Short mmCIF file of C-alpha atoms in Angstrom, two decimals:
data_model
loop_
_atom_site.label_atom_id
_atom_site.label_comp_id
_atom_site.label_asym_id
_atom_site.label_seq_id
_atom_site.Cartn_x
_atom_site.Cartn_y
_atom_site.Cartn_z
CA MET A 724 80.62 157.51 108.12
CA ASP A 725 79.44 155.53 111.13
CA ILE A 726 82.07 154.11 113.47
CA SER A 727 80.69 150.62 112.84
CA SER A 728 81.33 151.03 109.09
CA ILE A 729 85.11 150.99 109.51
CA LEU A 730 86.29 147.41 109.06
CA GLN A 731 89.67 147.80 107.40
CA GLY A 732 91.45 148.58 110.65
CA GLY A 733 90.91 144.96 111.59
CA TYR A 734 92.88 143.54 108.68
CA HIS A 735 95.42 146.19 107.68
CA HIS A 736 98.37 144.03 108.79
CA PRO A 737 99.31 140.56 107.40
CA LEU A 738 99.16 138.96 110.87
CA ALA A 739 95.84 140.63 111.68
CA ARG A 740 94.45 139.24 108.43
CA THR A 741 95.19 135.69 109.60
CA TRP A 742 93.15 136.34 112.75
CA GLN A 743 90.03 137.04 110.71
CA GLY A 744 89.69 133.36 109.84
CA ARG A 745 88.16 131.05 112.40
CA ARG A 746 90.71 128.41 111.37
CA GLN A 747 93.91 128.43 109.33
CA LEU A 748 95.33 125.59 107.24
CA THR A 749 97.93 123.58 109.15
CA LYS A 750 100.02 120.57 108.16
CA SER A 751 98.04 118.30 110.49
CA MET A 752 94.89 119.01 108.44
CA LEU A 753 96.40 117.53 105.26
CA MET A 754 95.95 113.92 104.13
CA TYR A 755 97.84 112.92 101.00
CA PRO A 756 96.20 110.45 98.56
CA ILE A 757 98.78 108.09 97.07
CA PHE A 758 98.43 105.32 94.49
CA ILE A 759 100.10 101.99 95.23
CA THR A 760 100.55 99.49 92.42
CA ASP A 761 101.51 95.82 92.40
CA ASP A 762 104.76 96.43 90.53
CA PRO A 763 107.11 96.84 93.52
CA ASP A 764 109.57 99.01 91.61
CA ALA A 765 107.04 101.23 89.87
CA SER A 766 107.30 105.00 89.64
CA VAL A 767 104.91 105.83 86.84
CA GLU A 768 103.78 109.36 86.01
CA ILE A 769 100.01 109.96 85.82
CA ALA A 770 99.60 112.27 82.84
CA SER A 771 96.24 113.74 83.89
CA LEU A 772 97.38 114.40 87.49
CA PRO A 773 100.32 116.81 87.37
CA GLY A 774 103.21 115.70 89.55
CA GLN A 775 101.49 112.53 90.78
CA ARG A 776 102.68 108.95 90.24
CA ARG A 777 101.80 105.32 90.84
CA TRP A 778 104.27 103.91 93.32
CA GLY A 779 105.56 100.43 94.07
CA ILE A 780 106.33 99.50 97.65
CA ASN A 781 110.09 99.47 97.00
CA LYS A 782 109.88 103.15 96.06
CA LEU A 783 107.91 104.30 99.10
CA GLU A 784 110.89 105.15 101.29
CA GLY A 785 112.50 107.43 98.73
CA PHE A 786 109.17 109.02 97.89
CA LEU A 787 107.82 109.59 101.40
CA ALA A 788 110.98 110.31 103.42
CA PRO A 789 111.42 113.90 102.14
CA LEU A 790 107.71 114.61 102.70
CA VAL A 791 107.78 113.24 106.25
CA LYS A 792 110.80 115.44 106.92
CA LYS A 793 108.75 118.43 105.75
CA GLY A 794 105.88 117.54 108.06
CA LEU A 795 103.69 114.97 106.30
CA GLN A 796 101.49 113.38 108.95
CA SER A 797 98.87 111.32 107.11
CA VAL A 798 98.27 109.48 103.85
CA ILE A 799 95.36 107.62 102.29
CA LEU A 800 96.21 104.60 100.16
CA PHE A 801 94.54 103.57 96.90
CA GLY A 802 95.44 100.22 95.40
CA VAL A 803 96.14 99.99 91.67
CA PRO A 804 96.35 96.29 90.77
CA LEU A 805 97.74 95.77 87.28
CA LYS A 806 98.86 92.14 87.41
CA CYS A 807 96.16 90.37 89.43
CA GLU A 808 93.16 88.45 88.14
CA LYS A 809 90.05 90.46 88.93
CA ASP A 810 86.70 88.79 89.59
CA MET A 811 83.09 89.64 90.40
CA ARG A 812 83.76 89.78 94.18
CA GLY A 813 86.90 91.92 94.10
CA THR A 814 88.90 89.12 95.71
CA PRO A 815 92.29 90.85 95.22
CA ALA A 816 91.21 93.84 97.36
CA ASP A 817 92.44 92.30 100.60
CA ASP A 818 95.05 89.92 99.23
CA GLN A 819 97.76 89.68 101.89
CA SER A 820 100.38 90.07 99.15
CA GLY A 821 98.44 92.84 97.40
CA PRO A 822 99.68 96.44 97.14
CA VAL A 823 97.57 98.02 99.89
CA ILE A 824 98.32 95.54 102.68
CA LEU A 825 102.01 95.43 101.77
CA ALA A 826 102.11 99.25 101.73
CA ILE A 827 100.43 99.50 105.15
CA LYS A 828 103.10 97.27 106.67
CA LYS A 829 105.94 99.00 104.84
CA ILE A 830 104.90 102.51 105.85
CA ARG A 831 104.34 101.48 109.46
CA GLU A 832 107.83 100.01 109.51
CA LEU A 833 109.54 102.96 107.80
CA PHE A 834 107.53 105.87 109.20
CA PRO A 835 105.86 104.89 112.48
CA THR A 836 104.55 108.41 113.10
CA VAL A 837 102.60 108.58 109.81
CA TYR A 838 98.84 108.02 110.10
CA ILE A 839 97.67 105.54 107.45
CA ALA A 840 94.15 105.63 106.06
CA CYS A 841 92.98 103.16 103.42
CA ASP A 842 90.29 103.76 100.86
CA VAL A 843 87.91 100.79 100.94
CA CYS A 844 86.16 99.99 97.68
CA LEU A 845 85.90 97.13 95.20
CA CYS A 846 85.92 99.01 91.90
CA GLU A 847 89.68 98.63 91.33
CA TYR A 848 89.44 94.88 91.96
CA THR A 849 86.20 93.72 90.28
CA ASP A 850 86.13 92.54 86.69
CA HIS A 851 83.12 94.81 86.07
CA GLY A 852 84.57 97.94 87.71
CA HIS A 853 81.60 98.66 89.96
CA CYS A 854 81.92 99.37 93.67
CA GLY A 855 79.89 96.42 94.93
CA LEU A 856 78.61 93.00 93.96
CA LEU A 857 76.03 92.74 91.22
CA ASN A 858 72.69 91.06 90.62
CA ALA A 859 72.16 89.14 87.38
CA ASP A 860 70.63 92.25 85.78
CA GLY A 861 73.74 94.34 86.54
CA SER A 862 72.23 96.26 89.45
CA ILE A 863 73.92 96.51 92.85
CA ASP A 864 73.28 93.62 95.26
CA ASN A 865 73.52 95.69 98.42
CA SER A 866 73.64 93.24 101.35
CA PRO A 867 76.47 91.00 100.10
CA SER A 868 78.26 94.14 98.92
CA VAL A 869 78.21 95.49 102.48
CA ASP A 870 79.49 92.16 103.81
CA ARG A 871 82.39 92.13 101.35
CA ILE A 872 83.28 95.81 101.92
CA ALA A 873 83.29 95.20 105.68
CA GLN A 874 85.53 92.17 105.24
CA VAL A 875 88.07 94.22 103.27
CA ALA A 876 87.98 97.06 105.81
CA VAL A 877 88.60 94.70 108.72
CA ASN A 878 91.51 93.07 106.89
CA TYR A 879 93.11 96.48 106.28
CA ALA A 880 92.70 97.26 109.98
CA LYS A 881 94.24 93.91 110.91
CA ALA A 882 97.21 94.75 108.67
CA GLY A 883 97.79 97.93 110.65
CA ALA A 884 95.72 100.68 109.04
CA HIS A 885 94.90 103.47 111.48
CA CYS A 886 91.78 104.37 109.49
CA VAL A 887 89.47 102.71 106.98
CA ALA A 888 87.51 104.90 104.60
CA PRO A 889 84.71 103.23 102.59
CA SER A 890 84.02 105.10 99.36
CA ASP A 891 81.64 102.57 97.79
CA MET A 892 78.37 104.29 98.84
CA MET A 893 76.53 101.06 99.62
CA ASP A 894 73.60 101.59 101.99
CA GLY A 895 74.40 100.42 105.52
CA ARG A 896 78.09 99.81 105.03
CA ILE A 897 79.15 102.01 107.96
CA LYS A 898 77.17 99.89 110.40
CA GLY A 899 78.52 96.74 108.79
CA ILE A 900 82.13 97.89 109.00
CA LYS A 901 81.76 99.17 112.56
CA LYS A 902 80.32 95.84 113.67
CA GLY A 903 83.14 94.01 111.87
CA LEU A 904 85.78 96.13 113.59
CA ILE A 905 84.17 95.57 116.99
CA ASP A 906 83.90 91.82 116.44
CA ALA A 907 87.61 91.76 115.48
CA LYS A 908 88.43 93.72 118.66
CA LEU A 909 89.56 96.66 116.53
CA GLY A 910 86.65 99.02 117.19
CA ASN A 911 88.77 101.13 119.52
CA LYS A 912 91.94 100.86 117.42
CA CYS A 913 90.83 101.92 113.95
CA THR A 914 89.06 105.10 112.81
CA LEU A 915 86.09 104.78 110.47
CA MET A 916 85.98 107.68 108.01
CA SER A 917 82.87 107.63 105.85
CA TYR A 918 82.58 109.09 102.37
CA SER A 919 79.09 110.10 103.51
CA ALA A 920 78.23 112.61 100.81
CA LYS A 921 80.00 111.33 97.71
CA PHE A 922 78.45 112.73 94.56
CA ALA A 923 78.27 111.24 91.06
CA SER A 924 80.60 113.93 89.77
CA CYS A 925 82.31 114.47 86.42
CA MET A 926 85.47 115.44 88.32
CA TYR A 927 86.82 111.93 88.95
CA GLY A 928 88.31 111.40 85.47
CA PRO A 929 92.02 111.74 86.33
CA PHE A 930 91.58 109.50 89.39
CA ARG A 931 90.02 106.77 87.26
CA ASP A 932 92.98 107.07 84.88
CA ALA A 933 95.30 106.69 87.86
CA ALA A 934 93.49 103.81 89.54
CA GLY A 935 92.08 102.03 86.49
CA SER A 936 88.69 102.01 88.17
CA ALA A 937 86.23 103.06 85.48
CA PRO A 938 83.17 100.76 85.27
CA SER A 939 83.12 98.42 82.28
CA PHE A 940 79.45 99.22 81.68
CA GLY A 941 76.94 101.78 82.87
CA ASP A 942 77.79 104.32 85.56
CA ARG A 943 77.59 104.79 89.33
CA LYS A 944 74.62 107.15 89.46
CA CYS A 945 72.42 104.62 91.26
CA TYR A 946 74.65 104.60 94.35
CA GLN A 947 76.65 107.84 94.26
CA LEU A 948 74.55 110.91 95.02
CA PRO A 949 72.99 113.12 92.32
CA PRO A 950 74.84 116.48 92.20
CA ALA A 951 71.70 118.49 93.03
CA ALA A 952 70.61 116.21 95.89
CA LYS A 953 71.23 118.39 98.93
CA GLY A 954 68.53 116.61 100.94
CA LEU A 955 69.92 113.16 100.17
CA ALA A 956 73.38 114.34 101.24
CA ARG A 957 72.01 115.58 104.56
CA ARG A 958 70.19 112.29 105.13
CA ALA A 959 73.34 110.28 104.28
CA ILE A 960 75.41 112.34 106.73
CA GLN A 961 72.89 111.80 109.52
CA ARG A 962 72.63 108.08 108.72
CA ASP A 963 76.41 107.56 108.81
CA THR A 964 76.88 109.40 112.08
CA ALA A 965 74.14 107.25 113.59
CA GLU A 966 75.78 104.07 112.22
CA GLY A 967 79.10 104.81 113.91
CA ALA A 968 81.25 106.89 111.56
CA ASP A 969 84.11 108.61 113.37
CA ILE A 970 84.78 111.12 110.58
CA ILE A 971 82.36 112.44 107.95
CA MET A 972 83.55 113.27 104.43
CA VAL A 973 82.16 115.30 101.52
CA LYS A 974 83.45 114.57 98.01
CA PRO A 975 84.14 116.50 95.78
CA ALA A 976 84.88 119.64 97.78
CA LEU A 977 84.79 122.96 95.90
CA PRO A 978 81.46 122.47 94.07
CA TYR A 979 79.86 121.25 97.33
CA LEU A 980 80.83 123.88 99.88
CA ASP A 981 77.17 124.17 100.90
CA VAL A 982 77.14 120.45 101.75
CA ILE A 983 80.35 120.83 103.78
CA SER A 984 78.62 123.63 105.68
CA ASP A 985 75.54 121.43 106.17
CA ALA A 986 77.73 118.59 107.45
CA ALA A 987 79.35 120.93 109.97
CA GLU A 988 75.86 121.81 111.19
CA LEU A 989 74.52 118.22 111.21
CA ALA A 990 77.60 116.60 112.77
CA PRO A 991 79.16 119.39 114.85
CA ASP A 992 80.95 116.95 117.15
CA HIS A 993 82.63 114.98 114.36
CA PRO A 994 85.81 115.80 112.43
CA LEU A 995 84.77 116.85 108.94
CA ALA A 996 86.82 115.85 105.92
CA CYS A 997 86.53 116.91 102.33
CA TYR A 998 88.29 115.48 99.29
CA GLN A 999 89.67 117.95 96.78
CA VAL A 1000 89.36 115.42 93.99
CA SER A 1001 91.55 114.80 90.97
CA GLY A 1002 89.45 116.97 88.65
CA GLU A 1003 89.63 119.93 91.04
CA PHE A 1004 93.41 119.52 91.30
CA ALA A 1005 93.84 119.20 87.53
CA MET A 1006 91.54 122.17 86.91
CA ILE A 1007 93.55 124.45 89.21
CA HIS A 1008 96.76 123.36 87.48
CA ALA A 1009 95.24 123.94 84.03
CA GLY A 1010 94.12 127.45 84.94
CA ALA A 1011 97.55 128.31 86.30
CA ALA A 1012 99.25 126.90 83.20
CA ALA A 1013 96.98 129.08 81.06
CA GLY A 1014 97.98 132.17 83.04
CA VAL A 1015 94.55 132.67 84.57
CA TYR A 1016 95.96 132.87 88.12
CA ASP A 1017 98.98 132.01 90.23
CA LEU A 1018 98.99 128.31 91.21
CA ARG A 1019 99.90 128.81 94.87
CA THR A 1020 97.41 131.63 95.36
CA MET A 1021 94.55 129.66 93.82
CA ALA A 1022 95.42 126.48 95.73
CA PHE A 1023 95.25 128.35 99.03
CA GLU A 1024 92.05 130.16 98.06
CA ALA A 1025 90.33 126.89 97.18
CA VAL A 1026 91.36 125.15 100.41
CA ASP A 1027 90.60 128.21 102.53
CA SER A 1028 87.03 128.08 101.19
CA MET A 1029 86.70 124.48 102.36
CA ILE A 1030 88.01 125.36 105.81
CA ARG A 1031 85.70 128.36 105.95
CA ALA A 1032 82.76 126.05 105.15
CA GLY A 1033 83.69 123.87 108.12
CA ALA A 1034 86.22 121.24 106.96
CA THR A 1035 88.84 120.18 109.50
CA LEU A 1036 90.63 117.61 107.31
CA ILE A 1037 91.57 118.11 103.65
CA LEU A 1038 92.42 115.23 101.32
CA THR A 1039 94.43 116.88 98.56
CA TYR A 1040 97.08 116.14 95.93
CA PHE A 1041 98.49 119.57 96.76
CA THR A 1042 99.77 118.17 100.08
CA PRO A 1043 103.48 118.13 99.05
CA ASP A 1044 103.15 121.73 97.84
CA PHE A 1045 101.39 122.89 101.00
CA LEU A 1046 104.08 121.28 103.16
CA GLU A 1047 106.55 123.65 101.50
CA TRP A 1048 104.27 126.67 101.15
CA LEU A 1049 103.26 126.62 104.82
CA ASP A 1050 106.94 127.01 105.75
CA ASN A 1051 107.46 130.04 103.50
#
């Protein structure tokens, strides 16, 4: 056997095996998605998302304090309005007494070291459930949609969000939001994380149960990317970097590792996020419950694949678990 054929000497020891990865998962790479509802005392289990709940702002201290103690460093907030009157413009999205803006202020007060990102979209707040404003025929009216999305993003930043993350997939919204932040003198105080390559996936079901954000008619295939559209994803990534995105995101993660790798190539100087979405999380739990694999082992294997593809930031519902597992 040739000398160059012997590889096992390089990974015979547990520590040496960790050195074979270019990067290892750390707590600072984790961003925890949490659902904030307009019932201030809510703590409601989400049946399709094991271990996850909708939280009211009065419950945030008890919920987050143990996680911060374990090393939680960042969260991303999703509003779940249950009591407000929704309309065609998504007016409740940036209501000053709405769940997201109240949660931003509460978390900043309670946990000043925690980095707060806010998902920016209209689907939870419109009466039609789509992510933008509509023309009379039900199609997306892009320009006013961008204006409204930018307005919401700026208002979250004004409330104290460290990061705004538009997930709506309207064309040109990154430029619109960046300009809005600059005009509000927040361009250098708020990160803009773009859901650049967000695909029209079947893996969002549990999230839509959690957030109540399913469209009332049709689907989102005309603005979210087709699953096979590698070229479109590459073009969207390049467009968003040119429009001023500070972080690029790919969503979902595991079925799109090639796109994560492409994003690392196309935007090598940007942090690269990926969202391990609700369906991925539920699928891993289901397999573990069926005895197919060990939950912890599979969770690490899935996230390690994302890091190997180039991701530097992981949005995952496994964050509380990883905070414990990384200490053991």
